[in-house]
Coordinates of C-alpha atoms in Angstrom, one line a residue:
Chain A
M281 CA 71.4 -222.2 -17.7
Q282 CA 75.2 -222.6 -17.3
K283 CA 76.2 -225.6 -15.4
D284 CA 78.7 -225.5 -12.6
F285 CA 81.7 -227.5 -13.7
N286 CA 84.0 -226.7 -10.6
K287 CA 83.4 -230.1 -8.8
N288 CA 84.4 -231.9 -12.0
I289 CA 87.6 -230.1 -12.2
K290 CA 88.8 -231.6 -8.9
N291 CA 88.1 -235.0 -10.0
S292 CA 89.6 -234.2 -13.6
D293 CA 87.4 -237.0 -14.7
L294 CA 84.6 -235.4 -16.7
D295 CA 81.4 -237.1 -17.3
C296 CA 80.6 -237.3 -21.0
D297 CA 77.4 -235.4 -20.8
I298 CA 79.1 -232.6 -18.9
C299 CA 81.9 -232.5 -21.3
K300 CA 79.6 -232.2 -24.2
D301 CA 78.1 -229.1 -22.6
M302 CA 81.4 -227.8 -21.7
L303 CA 82.5 -228.2 -25.4
Y304 CA 80.6 -225.2 -26.5
D305 CA 82.3 -223.0 -23.8
Y306 CA 85.5 -224.6 -24.8
V307 CA 85.3 -223.5 -28.5
S308 CA 83.9 -220.1 -27.4
D309 CA 87.0 -219.6 -25.1
N310 CA 84.7 -219.3 -22.2
L311 CA 86.4 -221.7 -19.8
S312 CA 88.9 -221.2 -17.0
T313 CA 92.3 -222.7 -17.5
E314 CA 91.5 -225.6 -15.2
N315 CA 88.2 -226.5 -17.0
K316 CA 89.9 -226.1 -20.3
T317 CA 92.6 -228.6 -19.2
A318 CA 90.0 -230.9 -17.8
V319 CA 88.1 -230.9 -21.2
E320 CA 91.2 -231.4 -23.2
K321 CA 92.3 -234.3 -21.0
H322 CA 88.8 -235.9 -21.3
I323 CA 88.7 -235.4 -25.1
G324 CA 92.1 -237.2 -25.3
L325 CA 90.7 -240.2 -23.5
C326 CA 87.1 -240.2 -24.9
P327 CA 86.5 -240.7 -28.7
R328 CA 82.8 -239.8 -28.6
C329 CA 83.4 -236.4 -27.0
A330 CA 86.4 -235.8 -29.4
E331 CA 83.9 -236.5 -32.3
E332 CA 81.4 -234.1 -30.8
L333 CA 84.1 -231.5 -30.6
T334 CA 84.8 -232.0 -34.3
E335 CA 81.2 -231.5 -35.1
V336 CA 80.9 -228.3 -33.1
K337 CA 84.0 -227.0 -34.8
G338 CA 82.7 -228.1 -38.1
L339 CA 79.5 -226.1 -37.5
I340 CA 81.4 -223.0 -36.6
S341 CA 83.6 -223.5 -39.5
M342 CA 80.5 -223.7 -41.8
L343 CA 79.2 -220.5 -40.3
N344 CA 82.5 -218.9 -40.8
G345 CA 82.4 -219.9 -44.4
F346 CA 79.1 -218.3 -45.2
E347 CA 79.5 -216.2 -48.2
E348 CA 78.6 -212.7 -48.4
V349 CA 75.2 -212.0 -50.0
P350 CA 75.3 -209.1 -52.5
V351 CA 73.0 -206.2 -51.9
P352 CA 70.1 -206.3 -54.3
K353 CA 69.9 -203.5 -56.9
D354 CA 66.3 -202.8 -56.2
L355 CA 67.2 -202.3 -52.5
E356 CA 69.6 -199.5 -53.5
L357 CA 67.1 -197.8 -55.6
S358 CA 64.3 -197.9 -52.9
L359 CA 66.9 -196.9 -50.3
N360 CA 67.8 -193.8 -52.2
K361 CA 64.2 -192.8 -52.4
A362 CA 63.7 -193.4 -48.7
L363 CA 66.8 -191.5 -47.8
E364 CA 65.8 -188.5 -49.8
E365 CA 62.6 -188.5 -48.0
T366 CA 64.4 -188.8 -44.7
A367 CA 66.7 -185.9 -45.8
N368 CA 63.7 -183.6 -46.1
E369 CA 62.6 -184.5 -42.6
I370 CA 66.1 -183.9 -41.2
K371 CA 66.3 -180.5 -42.9
I372 CA 63.0 -179.4 -41.5
K373 CA 64.0 -180.7 -38.1
N374 CA 67.4 -178.9 -38.3
K375 CA 65.6 -175.6 -39.2
R376 CA 63.3 -176.0 -36.1
L377 CA 66.3 -176.7 -34.0
R378 CA 68.2 -173.6 -35.3
F379 CA 65.0 -171.6 -34.7
R380 CA 64.7 -172.9 -31.2
R381 CA 68.4 -172.2 -30.4
V382 CA 67.9 -168.6 -31.7
T383 CA 64.7 -168.0 -29.8
S384 CA 66.0 -169.6 -26.7
A385 CA 68.9 -167.2 -26.9
I386 CA 66.7 -164.2 -27.5
V387 CA 63.7 -164.9 -25.2
P388 CA 65.6 -164.5 -21.9
F389 CA 66.8 -161.1 -22.9
A390 CA 63.4 -160.0 -24.3
A391 CA 61.8 -161.3 -21.1
A392 CA 64.3 -159.3 -19.0
A393 CA 63.7 -156.2 -21.0
V394 CA 60.0 -156.5 -20.7
L395 CA 60.4 -157.1 -17.0
A396 CA 62.6 -154.1 -16.6
I397 CA 60.3 -151.9 -18.5
G398 CA 57.4 -153.2 -16.4
L399 CA 59.3 -152.6 -13.1
Y400 CA 60.4 -149.2 -14.2
S401 CA 56.9 -148.1 -15.1
G402 CA 56.0 -149.0 -11.5
G403 CA 53.0 -151.3 -12.1
A404 CA 54.2 -154.6 -10.9
F405 CA 56.8 -153.1 -8.8
D406 CA 54.4 -151.2 -6.7
K407 CA 52.5 -154.3 -5.8
Y408 CA 55.5 -156.2 -4.5
I409 CA 57.4 -153.3 -3.0
N410 CA 54.5 -152.8 -0.6
S411 CA 54.4 -156.3 0.6
D412 CA 56.2 -155.5 3.9
S413 CA 52.8 -156.0 5.3
I414 CA 50.3 -158.1 3.7
F415 CA 47.5 -155.9 4.8
D416 CA 49.0 -152.7 3.6
G417 CA 50.4 -154.1 0.5
Q418 CA 47.1 -155.5 -0.5
S419 CA 45.3 -152.3 0.3
T420 CA 47.9 -150.3 -1.6
Y421 CA 47.5 -152.5 -4.5
T422 CA 43.9 -152.0 -4.6
E423 CA 44.0 -148.3 -4.1
Q424 CA 46.6 -147.7 -6.9
G425 CA 44.3 -148.7 -9.5
E426 CA 41.8 -146.3 -8.2
S427 CA 44.2 -143.5 -7.6
N428 CA 45.0 -143.4 -11.2
N429 CA 41.4 -143.0 -12.0
A430 CA 40.5 -139.4 -12.5
D431 CA 37.1 -140.0 -11.1
N432 CA 38.6 -141.4 -7.9
P433 CA 37.2 -139.4 -4.9
E434 CA 40.6 -139.6 -3.3
N435 CA 41.9 -137.3 -6.0
F436 CA 39.1 -134.9 -5.4
E437 CA 40.2 -134.5 -1.9
N438 CA 43.6 -133.6 -3.1
V439 CA 42.1 -131.1 -5.4
D440 CA 40.2 -129.6 -2.5
K441 CA 43.2 -129.0 -0.7
G442 CA 44.8 -127.2 -3.6
E443 CA 48.0 -128.9 -3.1
N444 CA 48.3 -131.1 -6.0
A445 CA 46.7 -129.4 -8.9
N446 CA 49.8 -127.6 -10.0
G447 CA 49.9 -129.3 -13.3
A448 CA 46.2 -129.1 -14.0
S449 CA 44.6 -126.3 -16.1
D450 CA 41.9 -124.1 -14.5
S451 CA 39.2 -125.9 -16.3
E452 CA 40.5 -129.2 -15.1
K453 CA 40.7 -127.9 -11.7
A454 CA 37.2 -126.6 -11.8
E455 CA 36.0 -129.9 -13.0
K456 CA 37.8 -131.7 -10.3
V457 CA 36.5 -129.4 -7.7
E458 CA 33.0 -130.0 -8.9
K459 CA 33.5 -133.7 -8.8
Y460 CA 35.0 -133.4 -5.4
E461 CA 32.0 -131.5 -4.1
K462 CA 29.9 -134.4 -5.3
Y463 CA 32.2 -136.7 -3.5
E464 CA 31.9 -134.7 -0.4
N465 CA 28.2 -135.0 -0.5
F466 CA 28.4 -138.7 -1.1
T467 CA 30.7 -139.2 1.9
D468 CA 28.7 -136.9 4.0
K469 CA 25.6 -139.0 3.1
N470 CA 27.5 -142.1 4.2
K471 CA 28.6 -140.5 7.3
K472 CA 25.2 -139.5 8.3
T473 CA 24.2 -143.1 8.2
D474 CA 26.8 -144.1 10.7
N475 CA 25.2 -143.8 14.0
K476 CA 28.1 -145.1 16.0
N477 CA 30.9 -143.0 14.7
K478 CA 29.2 -139.9 13.6
G479 CA 31.0 -137.7 16.0
A480 CA 34.3 -139.1 14.8
V481 CA 33.5 -138.6 11.2
S482 CA 32.3 -135.1 11.7
E483 CA 35.4 -134.3 13.6
K484 CA 37.4 -135.7 10.8
D485 CA 35.6 -133.7 8.3
D486 CA 36.0 -130.6 10.1
N487 CA 39.6 -131.2 10.8
K488 CA 40.7 -133.0 7.6
K489 CA 43.8 -131.0 7.0
S490 CA 44.6 -130.4 10.5
D491 CA 44.6 -134.2 11.2
N492 CA 47.1 -134.6 8.7
V493 CA 49.3 -132.0 10.3
K494 CA 48.7 -133.5 13.7
S495 CA 49.4 -137.0 12.6
D496 CA 52.5 -138.6 14.0
S497 CA 55.3 -138.3 11.5
K498 CA 57.1 -141.3 13.0
K499 CA 54.5 -143.8 11.9
S500 CA 55.1 -143.0 8.3
D501 CA 58.4 -144.8 8.4
N502 CA 56.9 -148.1 7.7
Y503 CA 54.9 -146.8 4.9
S504 CA 57.0 -144.2 3.2
S505 CA 58.0 -146.6 0.5
K506 CA 54.4 -147.2 -0.3
S507 CA 53.7 -143.6 -0.6
Q508 CA 56.7 -143.1 -2.9
V509 CA 55.7 -145.9 -5.2
S510 CA 52.2 -144.6 -5.3
D511 CA 53.7 -141.3 -6.4
K512 CA 55.4 -143.0 -9.3
S513 CA 52.2 -144.6 -10.5
N514 CA 50.1 -141.5 -10.2
D515 CA 50.6 -139.8 -13.5
S516 CA 48.5 -136.7 -12.6
N517 CA 50.6 -136.2 -9.5
T518 CA 47.4 -135.2 -7.6
N519 CA 48.4 -137.2 -4.6
K520 CA 52.0 -136.4 -4.6
S521 CA 52.4 -133.5 -2.5
N522 CA 49.6 -134.6 -0.3
I523 CA 51.2 -137.9 0.5
S524 CA 54.5 -136.2 1.0
E525 CA 52.9 -133.9 3.5
N526 CA 50.8 -136.5 5.2
N527 CA 53.4 -138.6 6.9
G528 CA 51.1 -139.2 9.8
R529 CA 48.7 -141.8 10.9
D530 CA 46.4 -141.3 8.1
T531 CA 48.9 -142.2 5.4
D532 CA 48.9 -145.7 7.0
K533 CA 45.5 -146.3 5.8
P534 CA 44.6 -148.3 2.9
A535 CA 43.3 -145.5 1.0
N536 CA 46.9 -144.5 0.6
T537 CA 46.2 -140.9 0.1
G538 CA 47.0 -139.6 3.4
N539 CA 43.5 -139.1 4.5
A540 CA 41.6 -141.2 7.1
D541 CA 38.3 -140.6 5.4
N542 CA 39.2 -141.7 2.0
V543 CA 36.7 -144.1 0.6
N544 CA 38.1 -147.0 -1.1
N545 CA 35.4 -147.5 -3.5
T546 CA 32.9 -144.9 -4.6
E547 CA 30.3 -147.4 -4.8
S548 CA 31.0 -148.9 -1.4
A549 CA 29.3 -147.4 1.4
E550 CA 30.5 -149.8 3.9
Q551 CA 33.8 -148.8 5.3
V552 CA 35.4 -149.8 8.4
Y553 CA 38.3 -147.9 9.7
G554 CA 40.3 -149.3 12.4
T555 CA 41.9 -147.0 15.0
A556 CA 45.4 -146.8 15.9
S557 CA 46.5 -147.2 19.4
Q558 CA 47.8 -144.0 20.8
N559 CA 49.8 -145.9 23.4
N560 CA 52.2 -146.7 20.8
E561 CA 52.5 -144.0 18.2
E562 CA 55.2 -145.4 16.2
D563 CA 53.5 -148.6 15.2
A564 CA 49.9 -148.1 15.7
K565 CA 48.1 -148.4 12.4
T566 CA 44.7 -147.8 11.4
A567 CA 42.5 -150.7 10.6
E568 CA 42.1 -151.2 6.9
G569 CA 38.9 -150.4 5.1
V570 CA 36.7 -153.3 4.7
S571 CA 33.9 -153.5 2.4
S572 CA 31.4 -156.2 3.2
G573 CA 30.3 -158.5 0.5
G574 CA 26.8 -159.4 0.1
G575 CA 25.6 -157.0 2.7
S576 CA 25.2 -159.4 5.5
G577 CA 28.0 -159.2 7.8
R578 CA 28.8 -157.1 10.8
V579 CA 32.5 -156.5 11.3
R580 CA 34.3 -154.7 13.9
G581 CA 37.8 -153.6 13.4
G582 CA 40.3 -152.3 15.9
V583 CA 43.9 -152.0 16.2
T584 CA 45.3 -153.8 19.2
D585 CA 48.8 -154.2 18.4
D586 CA 51.3 -152.6 20.7
A587 CA 54.6 -154.2 19.6
E588 CA 57.1 -151.7 18.4
S589 CA 58.3 -153.4 15.4
Q590 CA 55.2 -155.3 14.4
P591 CA 52.3 -154.0 12.4
A592 CA 49.1 -153.8 14.2
V593 CA 46.7 -156.6 14.4
V594 CA 43.2 -155.9 13.6
T595 CA 40.4 -157.6 15.4
Y596 CA 37.2 -158.2 13.6
G597 CA 34.2 -159.5 15.4
L598 CA 31.8 -161.2 13.3
D599 CA 28.3 -161.2 14.8
D600 CA 25.2 -163.0 13.8
L601 CA 24.4 -162.5 10.1
G602 CA 20.7 -162.9 10.3
D603 CA 19.8 -159.4 9.1
E604 CA 20.0 -158.4 5.5
S605 CA 21.5 -155.1 6.2
T606 CA 25.1 -155.0 7.0
D607 CA 26.4 -153.2 9.9
V608 CA 30.0 -152.9 9.7
A609 CA 31.7 -151.2 12.6
A610 CA 35.1 -150.4 13.5
D611 CA 36.0 -150.5 17.1
K612 CA 38.4 -147.9 18.4
S613 CA 40.7 -149.2 20.9
D614 CA 42.1 -146.1 22.2
N615 CA 42.1 -143.2 19.7
S616 CA 38.8 -141.6 19.5
E617 CA 40.3 -139.3 16.9
K618 CA 40.3 -142.0 14.4
P619 CA 37.3 -142.0 12.1
N620 CA 35.1 -145.0 12.4
N621 CA 32.6 -145.5 9.7
S622 CA 29.9 -148.0 9.0
D623 CA 27.4 -148.0 6.3
K624 CA 25.2 -150.1 4.2
S625 CA 25.6 -150.8 0.5
E626 CA 24.4 -153.2 -2.0
N627 CA 27.0 -152.1 -4.4
S628 CA 29.9 -152.9 -2.0
K629 CA 33.1 -154.3 -3.2
N630 CA 33.8 -158.0 -2.7
I631 CA 35.4 -158.0 0.7
G632 CA 37.6 -160.9 -0.4
E633 CA 39.8 -158.4 -2.1
M634 CA 39.9 -156.1 0.9
V635 CA 39.6 -158.1 3.9
P636 CA 42.9 -158.0 5.8
A637 CA 44.8 -161.1 6.7
S638 CA 45.4 -159.4 9.9
C639 CA 42.2 -159.9 11.7
E640 CA 40.6 -161.8 14.5
I641 CA 37.3 -163.1 13.5
V642 CA 34.8 -164.1 16.0
T643 CA 31.6 -165.7 14.8
S644 CA 28.8 -167.9 15.8
N645 CA 27.8 -168.4 12.3
P646 CA 30.4 -169.9 9.8
E647 CA 28.4 -168.5 6.9
A648 CA 29.5 -165.1 7.9
Y649 CA 32.9 -165.9 6.5
A650 CA 31.4 -166.3 3.2
S651 CA 29.8 -162.9 3.3
L652 CA 33.3 -161.6 4.0
G653 CA 34.8 -163.2 1.1
L654 CA 36.0 -165.9 3.4
S655 CA 34.3 -169.2 3.1
I656 CA 34.3 -172.2 5.3
D657 CA 33.9 -175.4 3.6
G658 CA 34.6 -178.6 5.3
G659 CA 36.8 -177.3 7.9
S660 CA 38.7 -175.0 5.7
I661 CA 38.7 -171.2 5.4
S662 CA 39.3 -169.6 2.1
Y663 CA 40.2 -166.0 1.6
T664 CA 41.5 -163.8 -1.1
L665 CA 44.9 -162.3 -1.0
W666 CA 46.8 -160.8 -3.8
E667 CA 43.9 -161.6 -6.1
S668 CA 44.3 -165.3 -5.6
I669 CA 42.1 -167.6 -3.5
R670 CA 43.8 -169.4 -0.8
T671 CA 42.5 -172.1 1.5
I672 CA 43.6 -173.0 5.0
A673 CA 42.3 -176.0 6.9
V674 CA 40.9 -174.8 10.2
S675 CA 38.5 -175.7 12.9
T676 CA 36.6 -173.5 15.4
G677 CA 38.9 -172.1 17.9
D678 CA 42.0 -172.3 15.8
T679 CA 44.4 -169.4 15.7
L680 CA 45.9 -168.7 12.4
N681 CA 49.2 -166.8 12.1
A682 CA 50.6 -164.7 9.4
Y683 CA 52.5 -167.6 7.8
D684 CA 49.2 -169.4 7.5
F685 CA 48.0 -166.6 5.3
A686 CA 50.8 -165.9 3.1
D687 CA 54.4 -166.8 2.5
A688 CA 56.5 -167.1 5.5
S689 CA 58.9 -164.4 4.2
V690 CA 56.2 -161.8 4.6
N691 CA 56.9 -159.8 7.7
S692 CA 53.7 -159.6 9.6
T693 CA 52.0 -160.4 12.9
I694 CA 48.7 -161.0 11.2
S695 CA 46.5 -163.5 13.0
V696 CA 43.1 -164.8 12.7
T697 CA 41.3 -166.5 15.5
L698 CA 38.1 -168.4 14.8
I699 CA 36.1 -168.6 18.0
K700 CA 32.7 -170.1 18.1
K701 CA 30.5 -168.3 20.4
Chain B
M156 CA 95.5 -172.1 -25.1
A157 CA 93.1 -174.6 -23.5
I158 CA 90.8 -174.3 -26.5
F159 CA 93.7 -175.1 -28.8
F160 CA 94.5 -178.3 -26.8
M161 CA 90.9 -179.2 -26.7
N162 CA 90.6 -178.8 -30.5
F163 CA 93.8 -180.7 -30.9
E164 CA 92.7 -183.5 -28.7
N165 CA 89.3 -183.6 -30.4
S166 CA 90.7 -183.8 -33.8
D167 CA 93.0 -186.4 -32.7
K168 CA 90.1 -188.4 -31.4
I169 CA 88.2 -187.9 -34.6
N170 CA 91.1 -189.1 -36.6
N171 CA 91.2 -192.3 -34.5
K172 CA 87.6 -193.0 -35.0
I173 CA 86.9 -191.6 -38.5
N174 CA 89.0 -190.4 -41.3
S175 CA 88.9 -187.0 -42.8
E176 CA 86.8 -188.0 -45.9
E177 CA 84.2 -189.6 -43.5
A178 CA 84.3 -186.6 -41.4
K179 CA 83.5 -184.4 -44.2
L180 CA 80.7 -186.7 -45.4
L181 CA 79.5 -186.9 -42.0
K182 CA 79.1 -183.2 -41.6
Q183 CA 77.2 -182.9 -44.8
A184 CA 75.0 -185.9 -44.0
K185 CA 74.1 -184.4 -40.7
S186 CA 72.8 -181.4 -42.5
G187 CA 70.5 -183.6 -44.4
D188 CA 72.5 -184.4 -47.5
S189 CA 71.2 -187.9 -48.5
K190 CA 73.9 -188.2 -51.1
A191 CA 76.7 -187.6 -48.7
F192 CA 75.0 -190.1 -46.3
S193 CA 74.9 -192.7 -49.1
E194 CA 78.5 -192.1 -49.8
L195 CA 79.4 -192.4 -46.2
L196 CA 77.6 -195.6 -45.7
K197 CA 78.6 -197.1 -49.1
S198 CA 81.3 -199.2 -47.7
H199 CA 79.1 -200.4 -44.8
L200 CA 75.9 -201.2 -46.7
P201 CA 76.9 -204.8 -47.6
M202 CA 77.7 -205.6 -44.0
I203 CA 74.5 -204.1 -42.9
Y204 CA 72.5 -206.0 -45.5
N205 CA 74.3 -209.3 -44.7
I206 CA 73.7 -209.0 -40.9
A207 CA 70.1 -208.4 -41.8
Y208 CA 70.0 -211.3 -44.2
R209 CA 71.5 -213.7 -41.8
M210 CA 69.3 -212.6 -39.0
S211 CA 66.1 -212.6 -41.0
G212 CA 66.9 -215.6 -43.2
N213 CA 65.5 -214.1 -46.4
A214 CA 66.2 -211.5 -48.9
E215 CA 62.8 -209.6 -48.6
D216 CA 63.0 -209.0 -44.8
A217 CA 66.7 -208.4 -45.1
S218 CA 65.8 -205.5 -47.5
D219 CA 63.3 -204.1 -45.1
M220 CA 65.6 -204.3 -42.2
T221 CA 68.3 -202.8 -44.1
Q222 CA 66.2 -199.9 -45.2
E223 CA 65.0 -199.4 -41.7
A224 CA 68.5 -199.4 -40.3
M225 CA 69.8 -197.0 -42.9
I226 CA 66.9 -194.5 -42.0
K227 CA 67.7 -194.8 -38.4
L228 CA 71.3 -194.3 -39.0
F229 CA 70.6 -191.2 -41.1
K230 CA 68.3 -189.7 -38.5
N231 CA 70.6 -190.4 -35.7
L232 CA 73.9 -189.3 -37.0
D233 CA 74.1 -186.6 -34.3
S234 CA 74.2 -189.3 -31.7
F235 CA 77.6 -190.5 -33.0
N236 CA 79.9 -189.1 -30.5
F237 CA 83.3 -190.4 -31.6
Q238 CA 83.5 -192.6 -28.5
S239 CA 83.8 -195.8 -30.9
K240 CA 84.8 -196.4 -34.4
F241 CA 82.3 -195.2 -36.8
S242 CA 81.8 -198.7 -38.2
T243 CA 81.1 -200.2 -34.8
W244 CA 78.5 -197.5 -34.2
V245 CA 77.0 -198.2 -37.6
Y246 CA 76.7 -201.9 -37.0
R247 CA 75.4 -201.4 -33.5
V248 CA 72.5 -199.3 -34.8
A249 CA 72.0 -201.7 -37.7
T250 CA 72.0 -204.8 -35.5
N251 CA 69.6 -203.1 -33.1
A252 CA 67.3 -202.2 -35.9
C253 CA 67.3 -205.8 -36.9
L254 CA 66.7 -207.1 -33.4
D255 CA 63.7 -204.6 -33.2
E256 CA 62.3 -205.9 -36.5
I257 CA 62.6 -209.5 -35.4
K258 CA 60.9 -208.9 -32.1
K259 CA 58.2 -206.8 -33.9
Q260 CA 57.6 -209.7 -36.3
K261 CA 57.4 -212.2 -33.5
R262 CA 54.8 -210.1 -31.7
H263 CA 52.6 -209.8 -34.8
S264 CA 52.9 -213.3 -36.0
N265 CA 50.6 -216.0 -34.7
V266 CA 53.0 -218.7 -33.9
L267 CA 51.3 -222.0 -33.8
S268 CA 52.8 -224.9 -32.1
I269 CA 52.7 -228.2 -34.0
D270 CA 52.0 -230.1 -30.8
N271 CA 48.8 -228.2 -30.2
E272 CA 45.4 -228.8 -31.7
K273 CA 43.2 -226.1 -32.9
E274 CA 39.5 -226.3 -32.1
T275 CA 37.3 -225.3 -35.1
E276 CA 33.6 -225.8 -35.9
E277 CA 34.4 -228.8 -37.8
G278 CA 36.3 -230.4 -35.0
A279 CA 39.9 -230.4 -33.8
L280 CA 42.6 -229.7 -36.3
Q281 CA 45.9 -231.2 -36.0
F282 CA 48.7 -229.5 -37.7
E283 CA 50.8 -231.6 -40.1
I284 CA 53.9 -229.9 -41.4
E285 CA 55.5 -231.5 -44.5
D286 CA 58.7 -232.8 -43.6
D287 CA 61.2 -231.6 -46.1
A288 CA 64.1 -232.4 -44.0
P289 CA 66.6 -234.6 -45.6
T290 CA 66.9 -238.1 -44.5
P291 CA 70.3 -239.1 -43.2
D292 CA 70.8 -241.4 -46.2
V293 CA 70.4 -238.6 -48.6
S294 CA 73.5 -236.9 -49.2
L295 CA 73.4 -233.2 -49.1
E296 CA 75.6 -230.8 -50.7
K297 CA 77.3 -228.2 -48.6
R298 CA 75.3 -225.5 -50.1
E299 CA 72.1 -227.1 -49.1
V300 CA 73.4 -227.7 -45.6
R301 CA 74.2 -224.0 -45.5
E302 CA 70.7 -223.1 -46.5
L303 CA 69.4 -225.3 -43.8
V304 CA 71.6 -223.8 -41.2
T305 CA 70.4 -220.3 -42.4
A306 CA 66.9 -221.4 -41.9
A307 CA 67.8 -223.0 -38.5
L308 CA 69.2 -219.7 -37.4
T309 CA 65.9 -218.1 -37.7
R310 CA 64.5 -220.6 -35.0
L311 CA 66.8 -219.0 -32.5
S312 CA 66.1 -216.0 -30.4
A313 CA 67.1 -212.7 -31.7
E314 CA 70.0 -212.3 -29.2
H315 CA 71.4 -215.7 -30.2
R316 CA 71.1 -214.9 -33.8
A317 CA 72.8 -211.7 -33.4
V318 CA 75.8 -213.1 -31.6
L319 CA 76.2 -216.0 -34.1
V320 CA 76.0 -213.7 -37.0
L321 CA 78.4 -211.1 -35.9
R322 CA 81.0 -213.5 -34.3
D323 CA 80.7 -216.7 -36.4
I324 CA 79.4 -215.6 -39.8
K325 CA 80.9 -212.1 -39.9
G326 CA 84.0 -213.1 -38.0
M327 CA 84.1 -210.2 -35.7
S328 CA 86.4 -210.2 -32.7
Y329 CA 84.8 -210.8 -29.1
E330 CA 85.7 -207.1 -28.4
E331 CA 83.9 -205.7 -31.4
T332 CA 80.9 -208.0 -31.0
A333 CA 80.6 -206.9 -27.4
R334 CA 80.8 -203.2 -28.4
I335 CA 78.2 -203.7 -31.1
L336 CA 75.9 -205.6 -28.7
N337 CA 76.6 -203.2 -26.0
C338 CA 77.6 -205.9 -23.5
G339 CA 80.7 -207.3 -22.0
E340 CA 83.0 -209.9 -23.7
G341 CA 82.1 -212.5 -21.1
T342 CA 78.6 -212.1 -21.9
V343 CA 79.3 -212.5 -25.6
K344 CA 81.2 -215.7 -24.9
S345 CA 78.6 -217.3 -22.8
R346 CA 75.8 -216.1 -25.1
L347 CA 77.7 -217.5 -28.0
S348 CA 78.3 -220.9 -26.3
R349 CA 74.5 -221.1 -25.7
A350 CA 73.6 -220.1 -29.2
R351 CA 76.0 -222.6 -30.9
K352 CA 74.6 -225.4 -28.7
K353 CA 71.0 -224.4 -29.5
L354 CA 71.7 -224.1 -33.2
K355 CA 73.2 -227.7 -33.3
E356 CA 70.2 -228.9 -31.3
V357 CA 67.7 -227.3 -33.8
L358 CA 69.7 -228.7 -36.7
E359 CA 69.7 -232.2 -35.3
N360 CA 66.2 -232.3 -33.9
E361 CA 64.2 -230.2 -36.4
F362 CA 66.2 -230.4 -39.6
K363 CA 67.5 -233.9 -39.0
I364 CA 71.0 -232.7 -39.8
D365 CA 73.4 -234.7 -37.7
G366 CA 76.9 -233.6 -36.9
T367 CA 78.4 -235.6 -39.7
Y368 CA 77.5 -233.0 -42.2
F369 CA 79.6 -230.4 -40.5
K370 CA 82.8 -232.5 -40.7
D371 CA 85.2 -231.3 -43.1

């Protein structure tokens, strides 16, 4: 530790011990001018310190006089060998670096090209362009995969209407018509099991095409982009003209084919169709089709939204889940023309993929959420959206808003209210 | 135009820090040419070895340190950014390699204090080290004194060794020493002062070399 010599400077009379310490700083040129003067003055008066200074200088002089040691010959030989080995490592490293530079330059372009191709082909683009509404976007995404399927009943309806089979051969047409008839039988069977909405379903069946014509064209504004994108992705174009013609209420449905009675899943017999409020024709939307999972939930769907610029909020009541059979019902708020459907099915689609984020869930049994693809675990609710599982911490009575369910950027008025009965 | 000035400035900068022959060799060495590297470091190898030798105190360790330093230099040629003289950069890397090696050796060596007893099954052992230090009445030749000073240097800390070797033994300026040790000149001076004092104490107390041996 360096001593503080400042107090000695004032006296200019240095103690010999302090002076000896300072001598090393003196020879190292590490003293201030005042200290240097003080040391020199003391040395002039003190022979012992002067001798010490001579010794220190002698030691430094000896160090300065150390001769250079020659590099051993064997070191040079071993060094050459070691350097050659190192050279190989460096060459490999340089090659890797060059490769990395090249790939880092190419990869962004390649990725951009792949992305562009992907977007152009419509697959990924469809998913996100329809994200104006979480509910509709999700449904559209689900439906698109099915609409591309030749076995999709939605396509059969289009064939039945004879509007979209222009590009198909007669045999193909006949085959599709045959399949559609099977589908019609299937849907009829389902409809028969619906005691609550039987009338609505039959009315819809009878007036399938006329419903489309009657549908409010204004309501299609919010969903026109969805329909267009679906057109792109549909290679067979079986839905194209149908969608373009069905700009009404029914096109708002998740089936995305312009018909209110489209079944989302051929295996799913549990469909809930919400009803659009006629009080607000522009914004009223049908409730999304909901397939209950596990066959143990009772869900009611209904459109209650009346805001002009906001999508409808669907309310789902979740009753006791004691019975094995699922009774899924959609409540109509105002429009009795809207089809409501309920059914049972053991082969129903996982509702987690279909349950809308825009819903109000009323339940006395938290396990009901699990049956809906939602699960409550330690005060949190998990649901599936965009094929990813999300979790929100909730407690009974909480109201969850749209931003709780998805990104805040998503424009929606979706809300879920958890009410314990 | 801007590029032209930039290149001109850069080449000027290179010329100040490295000559054209060194620049050519440097480029080749960076690509993994070991001969070019050997040629580039040919003039600096003796200095590197001597720094290593004075810091380690023996030829064997000095060779190991030198080899380690040369490999580090070869691998890290890309890190030379012409901010200092090439020689300064070389000695900095070499000195750091030596410091690392000394610290590594210290960690791995079981240093026993002569003041401590070691308990064994057969009882306590007390270390007795043969005192080969010269008695004051024995006249030592300067060469022998230098050897003892070299040995005494190894008793110092790595940092003290480094500053004594660079400044007092290799005769580098305070400025260059500071650059090599990557510290300020003031730090070099104060560290040098403490190192000199410590060396003298070690020589007097452990090697029984009083100051009279240093007088001319």
